[in-house]
Amino acid sequence: MKLMDELIDAYLDNNFEHPYYLDLHTGQVILDLDEAYTGEPGIDWDDEENEERYIDIPKIDSNEAFYVMTKFAQRTESDPEDKLFDALDGNKPFRRFKDTLDRLDIWGEWNKFENKYAEEAIQSWMDQFELDYNELSEKHNNNHPFSQ
């Protein structure tokens, strides 16, 4: 899996109990959970060097996710009857939106749109922190030789 794909997955994982970090030394995306959940030791935050080695990967929050769904509903031509807008207006808009995507059979279009948005958000975050994607991607590839 490419680094950008892993960063997008981390960004779109809106479970805030799943803290993801980017290892600036290896380019790896790390899910920092208890070893009982992952089978891997967590990040040792008592080691001061790790504070500069790892950077917190941002996550989409529910307000932003709702905004992205609204933008998709505005731009898609696959919903001429505005069923996606109807789904977003009322109780459980996230569930209703997903159910409507399923009924309209436009999951692929939605995933492409959502991933493009996430990639732009990740690139903006990387620019903000002056992270070099190409350099990190090369490190990532060196640590994942079969993912290219």
PDB file of N, CA and C in Angstrom, residues 36-91:
ATOM      1  N   ALA A  36      -2.001  -5.315  23.263  1.00  0.00           N
ATOM      2  CA  ALA A  36      -3.022  -6.365  23.294  1.00  0.00           C
ATOM      3  C   ALA A  36      -3.934  -6.295  22.069  1.00  0.00           C
ATOM      4  N   TYR A  37      -4.102  -5.100  21.490  1.00  0.00           N
ATOM      5  CA  TYR A  37      -4.963  -4.925  20.310  1.00  0.00           C
ATOM      6  C   TYR A  37      -4.226  -5.125  18.999  1.00  0.00           C
ATOM      7  N   THR A  38      -2.975  -4.684  18.953  1.00  0.00           N
ATOM      8  CA  THR A  38      -2.255  -4.682  17.678  1.00  0.00           C
ATOM      9  C   THR A  38      -1.220  -5.793  17.544  1.00  0.00           C
ATOM     10  N   GLY A  39      -0.785  -6.346  18.661  1.00  0.00           N
ATOM     11  CA  GLY A  39       0.283  -7.335  18.615  1.00  0.00           C
ATOM     12  C   GLY A  39       1.654  -6.703  18.486  1.00  0.00           C
ATOM     13  N   GLU A  40       1.686  -5.388  18.409  1.00  0.00           N
ATOM     14  CA  GLU A  40       2.941  -4.633  18.294  1.00  0.00           C
ATOM     15  C   GLU A  40       3.054  -3.710  19.508  1.00  0.00           C
ATOM     16  N   PRO A  41       4.269  -3.486  19.988  1.00  0.00           N
ATOM     17  CA  PRO A  41       4.404  -2.546  21.111  1.00  0.00           C
ATOM     18  C   PRO A  41       4.021  -1.131  20.661  1.00  0.00           C
ATOM     19  N   GLY A  42       3.402  -0.397  21.554  1.00  0.00           N
ATOM     20  CA  GLY A  42       3.026   0.987  21.249  1.00  0.00           C
ATOM     21  C   GLY A  42       4.251   1.894  21.255  1.00  0.00           C
ATOM     22  N   ILE A  43       4.031   3.132  20.916  1.00  0.00           N
ATOM     23  CA  ILE A  43       5.111   4.124  20.920  1.00  0.00           C
ATOM     24  C   ILE A  43       5.477   4.440  22.364  1.00  0.00           C
ATOM     25  N   ASP A  44       6.751   4.447  22.653  1.00  0.00           N
ATOM     26  CA  ASP A  44       7.233   4.769  23.993  1.00  0.00           C
ATOM     27  C   ASP A  44       7.330   6.293  24.118  1.00  0.00           C
ATOM     28  N   TRP A  45       6.295   6.890  24.679  1.00  0.00           N
ATOM     29  CA  TRP A  45       6.248   8.348  24.787  1.00  0.00           C
ATOM     30  C   TRP A  45       7.150   8.872  25.904  1.00  0.00           C
ATOM     31  N   ASP A  46       7.693   7.971  26.740  1.00  0.00           N
ATOM     32  CA  ASP A  46       8.648   8.405  27.763  1.00  0.00           C
ATOM     33  C   ASP A  46      10.020   8.699  27.150  1.00  0.00           C
ATOM     34  N   ASP A  47      10.258   8.181  25.966  1.00  0.00           N
ATOM     35  CA  ASP A  47      11.503   8.434  25.234  1.00  0.00           C
ATOM     36  C   ASP A  47      11.350   9.782  24.524  1.00  0.00           C
ATOM     37  N   GLU A  48      12.109  10.774  24.965  1.00  0.00           N
ATOM     38  CA  GLU A  48      11.966  12.140  24.436  1.00  0.00           C
ATOM     39  C   GLU A  48      12.224  12.220  22.927  1.00  0.00           C
ATOM     40  N   GLU A  49      13.059  11.344  22.396  1.00  0.00           N
ATOM     41  CA  GLU A  49      13.340  11.357  20.963  1.00  0.00           C
ATOM     42  C   GLU A  49      12.080  11.075  20.147  1.00  0.00           C
ATOM     43  N   ASN A  50      11.158  10.310  20.718  1.00  0.00           N
ATOM     44  CA  ASN A  50       9.941   9.954  19.996  1.00  0.00           C
ATOM     45  C   ASN A  50       9.007  11.142  19.793  1.00  0.00           C
ATOM     46  N   GLU A  51       9.138  12.156  20.628  1.00  0.00           N
ATOM     47  CA  GLU A  51       8.295  13.344  20.469  1.00  0.00           C
ATOM     48  C   GLU A  51       8.590  14.059  19.151  1.00  0.00           C
ATOM     49  N   GLU A  52       9.820  13.956  18.675  1.00  0.00           N
ATOM     50  CA  GLU A  52      10.187  14.568  17.398  1.00  0.00           C
ATOM     51  C   GLU A  52      10.134  13.576  16.246  1.00  0.00           C
ATOM     52  N   ARG A  53      10.121  12.295  16.573  1.00  0.00           N
ATOM     53  CA  ARG A  53      10.113  11.262  15.537  1.00  0.00           C
ATOM     54  C   ARG A  53       8.718  11.043  14.964  1.00  0.00           C
ATOM     55  N   TYR A  54       7.706  11.160  15.799  1.00  0.00           N
ATOM     56  CA  TYR A  54       6.327  10.868  15.384  1.00  0.00           C
ATOM     57  C   TYR A  54       5.496  12.142  15.344  1.00  0.00           C
ATOM     58  N   ILE A  55       4.651  12.223  14.335  1.00  0.00           N
ATOM     59  CA  ILE A  55       3.750  13.364  14.229  1.00  0.00           C
ATOM     60  C   ILE A  55       2.325  12.830  14.088  1.00  0.00           C
ATOM     61  N   ASP A  56       1.425  13.450  14.812  1.00  0.00           N
ATOM     62  CA  ASP A  56       0.017  13.054  14.842  1.00  0.00           C
ATOM     63  C   ASP A  56      -0.627  13.301  13.480  1.00  0.00           C
ATOM     64  N   ILE A  57      -1.238  12.268  12.920  1.00  0.00           N
ATOM     65  CA  ILE A  57      -1.940  12.404  11.634  1.00  0.00           C
ATOM     66  C   ILE A  57      -3.336  12.926  11.924  1.00  0.00           C
ATOM     67  N   PRO A  58      -3.753  13.996  11.257  1.00  0.00           N
ATOM     68  CA  PRO A  58      -5.086  14.551  11.540  1.00  0.00           C
ATOM     69  C   PRO A  58      -6.191  13.592  11.096  1.00  0.00           C
ATOM     70  N   LYS A  59      -7.354  13.800  11.677  1.00  0.00           N
ATOM     71  CA  LYS A  59      -8.527  12.984  11.344  1.00  0.00           C
ATOM     72  C   LYS A  59      -9.670  13.907  10.946  1.00  0.00           C
ATOM     73  N   ILE A  60     -10.495  13.412  10.060  1.00  0.00           N
ATOM     74  CA  ILE A  60     -11.690  14.143   9.687  1.00  0.00           C
ATOM     75  C   ILE A  60     -12.660  14.088  10.866  1.00  0.00           C
ATOM     76  N   ASP A  61     -13.278  15.208  11.196  1.00  0.00           N
ATOM     77  CA  ASP A  61     -14.279  15.175  12.256  1.00  0.00           C
ATOM     78  C   ASP A  61     -15.668  15.137  11.625  1.00  0.00           C
ATOM     79  N   SER A  62     -16.685  14.969  12.428  1.00  0.00           N
ATOM     80  CA  SER A  62     -18.031  14.764  11.885  1.00  0.00           C
ATOM     81  C   SER A  62     -18.545  15.996  11.136  1.00  0.00           C
ATOM     82  N   ASN A  63     -18.206  17.195  11.585  1.00  0.00           N
ATOM     83  CA  ASN A  63     -18.641  18.399  10.865  1.00  0.00           C
ATOM     84  C   ASN A  63     -18.030  18.456   9.467  1.00  0.00           C
ATOM     85  N   GLU A  64     -16.757  18.149   9.403  1.00  0.00           N
ATOM     86  CA  GLU A  64     -16.076  18.166   8.113  1.00  0.00           C
ATOM     87  C   GLU A  64     -16.596  17.043   7.211  1.00  0.00           C
ATOM     88  N   ALA A  65     -16.852  15.872   7.796  1.00  0.00           N
ATOM     89  CA  ALA A  65     -17.383  14.750   7.018  1.00  0.00           C
ATOM     90  C   ALA A  65     -18.761  15.101   6.452  1.00  0.00           C
ATOM     91  N   PHE A  66     -19.575  15.785   7.242  1.00  0.00           N
ATOM     92  CA  PHE A  66     -20.895  16.209   6.772  1.00  0.00           C
ATOM     93  C   PHE A  66     -20.743  17.198   5.612  1.00  0.00           C
ATOM     94  N   TYR A  67     -19.773  18.111   5.743  1.00  0.00           N
ATOM     95  CA  TYR A  67     -19.482  19.073   4.683  1.00  0.00           C
ATOM     96  C   TYR A  67     -19.096  18.353   3.386  1.00  0.00           C
ATOM     97  N   VAL A  68     -18.251  17.320   3.492  1.00  0.00           N
ATOM     98  CA  VAL A  68     -17.810  16.575   2.304  1.00  0.00           C
ATOM     99  C   VAL A  68     -19.003  15.866   1.663  1.00  0.00           C
ATOM    100  N   MET A  69     -19.868  15.288   2.474  1.00  0.00           N
ATOM    101  CA  MET A  69     -21.053  14.625   1.927  1.00  0.00           C
ATOM    102  C   MET A  69     -21.952  15.632   1.208  1.00  0.00           C
ATOM    103  N   THR A  70     -22.096  16.821   1.785  1.00  0.00           N
ATOM    104  CA  THR A  70     -22.910  17.865   1.160  1.00  0.00           C
ATOM    105  C   THR A  70     -22.305  18.292  -0.175  1.00  0.00           C
ATOM    106  N   LYS A  71     -20.987  18.469  -0.198  1.00  0.00           N
ATOM    107  CA  LYS A  71     -20.308  18.840  -1.449  1.00  0.00           C
ATOM    108  C   LYS A  71     -20.511  17.767  -2.517  1.00  0.00           C
ATOM    109  N   PHE A  72     -20.422  16.514  -2.113  1.00  0.00           N
ATOM    110  CA  PHE A  72     -20.640  15.429  -3.061  1.00  0.00           C
ATOM    111  C   PHE A  72     -22.073  15.480  -3.601  1.00  0.00           C
ATOM    112  N   ALA A  73     -23.021  15.675  -2.716  1.00  0.00           N
ATOM    113  CA  ALA A  73     -24.429  15.734  -3.129  1.00  0.00           C
ATOM    114  C   ALA A  73     -24.653  16.880  -4.120  1.00  0.00           C
ATOM    115  N   GLN A  74     -23.939  17.990  -3.920  1.00  0.00           N
ATOM    116  CA  GLN A  74     -24.065  19.140  -4.822  1.00  0.00           C
ATOM    117  C   GLN A  74     -23.471  18.852  -6.194  1.00  0.00           C
ATOM    118  N   ARG A  75     -22.384  18.088  -6.242  1.00  0.00           N
ATOM    119  CA  ARG A  75     -21.620  17.936  -7.482  1.00  0.00           C
ATOM    120  C   ARG A  75     -21.962  16.707  -8.304  1.00  0.00           C
ATOM    121  N   THR A  76     -22.510  15.678  -7.666  1.00  0.00           N
ATOM    122  CA  THR A  76     -22.767  14.458  -8.422  1.00  0.00           C
ATOM    123  C   THR A  76     -23.930  14.651  -9.390  1.00  0.00           C
ATOM    124  N   GLU A  77     -23.783  14.043 -10.548  1.00  0.00           N
ATOM    125  CA  GLU A  77     -24.869  14.055 -11.526  1.00  0.00           C
ATOM    126  C   GLU A  77     -25.634  12.731 -11.477  1.00  0.00           C
ATOM    127  N   SER A  78     -25.259  11.865 -10.548  1.00  0.00           N
ATOM    128  CA  SER A  78     -25.866  10.541 -10.441  1.00  0.00           C
ATOM    129  C   SER A  78     -27.088  10.528  -9.524  1.00  0.00           C
ATOM    130  N   ASP A  79     -27.489  11.707  -9.049  1.00  0.00           N
ATOM    131  CA  ASP A  79     -28.626  11.809  -8.128  1.00  0.00           C
ATOM    132  C   ASP A  79     -29.547  12.950  -8.568  1.00  0.00           C
ATOM    133  N   PRO A  80     -30.198  12.796  -9.738  1.00  0.00           N
ATOM    134  CA  PRO A  80     -31.020  13.900 -10.261  1.00  0.00           C
ATOM    135  C   PRO A  80     -32.225  14.245  -9.382  1.00  0.00           C
ATOM    136  N   GLU A  81     -32.648  13.332  -8.519  1.00  0.00           N
ATOM    137  CA  GLU A  81     -33.805  13.603  -7.655  1.00  0.00           C
ATOM    138  C   GLU A  81     -33.394  14.109  -6.271  1.00  0.00           C
ATOM    139  N   ASP A  82     -32.115  14.389  -6.081  1.00  0.00           N
ATOM    140  CA  ASP A  82     -31.591  14.935  -4.813  1.00  0.00           C
ATOM    141  C   ASP A  82     -31.892  14.065  -3.601  1.00  0.00           C
ATOM    142  N   LYS A  83     -31.823  12.775  -3.778  1.00  0.00           N
ATOM    143  CA  LYS A  83     -32.072  11.849  -2.667  1.00  0.00           C
ATOM    144  C   LYS A  83     -30.966  11.956  -1.603  1.00  0.00           C
ATOM    145  N   LEU A  84     -29.748  12.303  -2.019  1.00  0.00           N
ATOM    146  CA  LEU A  84     -28.663  12.456  -1.048  1.00  0.00           C
ATOM    147  C   LEU A  84     -28.927  13.648  -0.126  1.00  0.00           C
ATOM    148  N   PHE A  85     -29.447  14.732  -0.682  1.00  0.00           N
ATOM    149  CA  PHE A  85     -29.796  15.880   0.164  1.00  0.00           C
ATOM    150  C   PHE A  85     -30.898  15.504   1.148  1.00  0.00           C
ATOM    151  N   ASP A  86     -31.878  14.744   0.679  1.00  0.00           N
ATOM    152  CA  ASP A  86     -32.952  14.294   1.564  1.00  0.00           C
ATOM    153  C   ASP A  86     -32.375  13.451   2.705  1.00  0.00           C
ATOM    154  N   ALA A  87     -31.408  12.606   2.377  1.00  0.00           N
ATOM    155  CA  ALA A  87     -30.791  11.745   3.388  1.00  0.00           C
ATOM    156  C   ALA A  87     -30.045  12.562   4.439  1.00  0.00           C
ATOM    157  N   LEU A  88     -29.442  13.659   4.012  1.00  0.00           N
ATOM    158  CA  LEU A  88     -28.663  14.485   4.938  1.00  0.00           C
ATOM    159  C   LEU A  88     -29.541  15.365   5.819  1.00  0.00           C
ATOM    160  N   ASP A  89     -30.793  15.473   5.477  1.00  0.00           N
ATOM    161  CA  ASP A  89     -31.720  16.329   6.221  1.00  0.00           C
ATOM    162  C   ASP A  89     -32.587  15.462   7.132  1.00  0.00           C
ATOM    163  N   GLY A  90     -32.193  15.333   8.376  1.00  0.00           N
ATOM    164  CA  GLY A  90     -32.991  14.551   9.315  1.00  0.00           C
ATOM    165  C   GLY A  90     -32.119  13.760  10.265  1.00  0.00           C
ATOM    166  N   ASN A  91     -32.753  12.820  10.944  1.00  0.00           N
ATOM    167  CA  ASN A  91     -32.041  11.973  11.906  1.00  0.00           C
ATOM    168  C   ASN A  91     -31.086  11.028  11.197  1.00  0.00           C
TER     169      ASN A  91
END
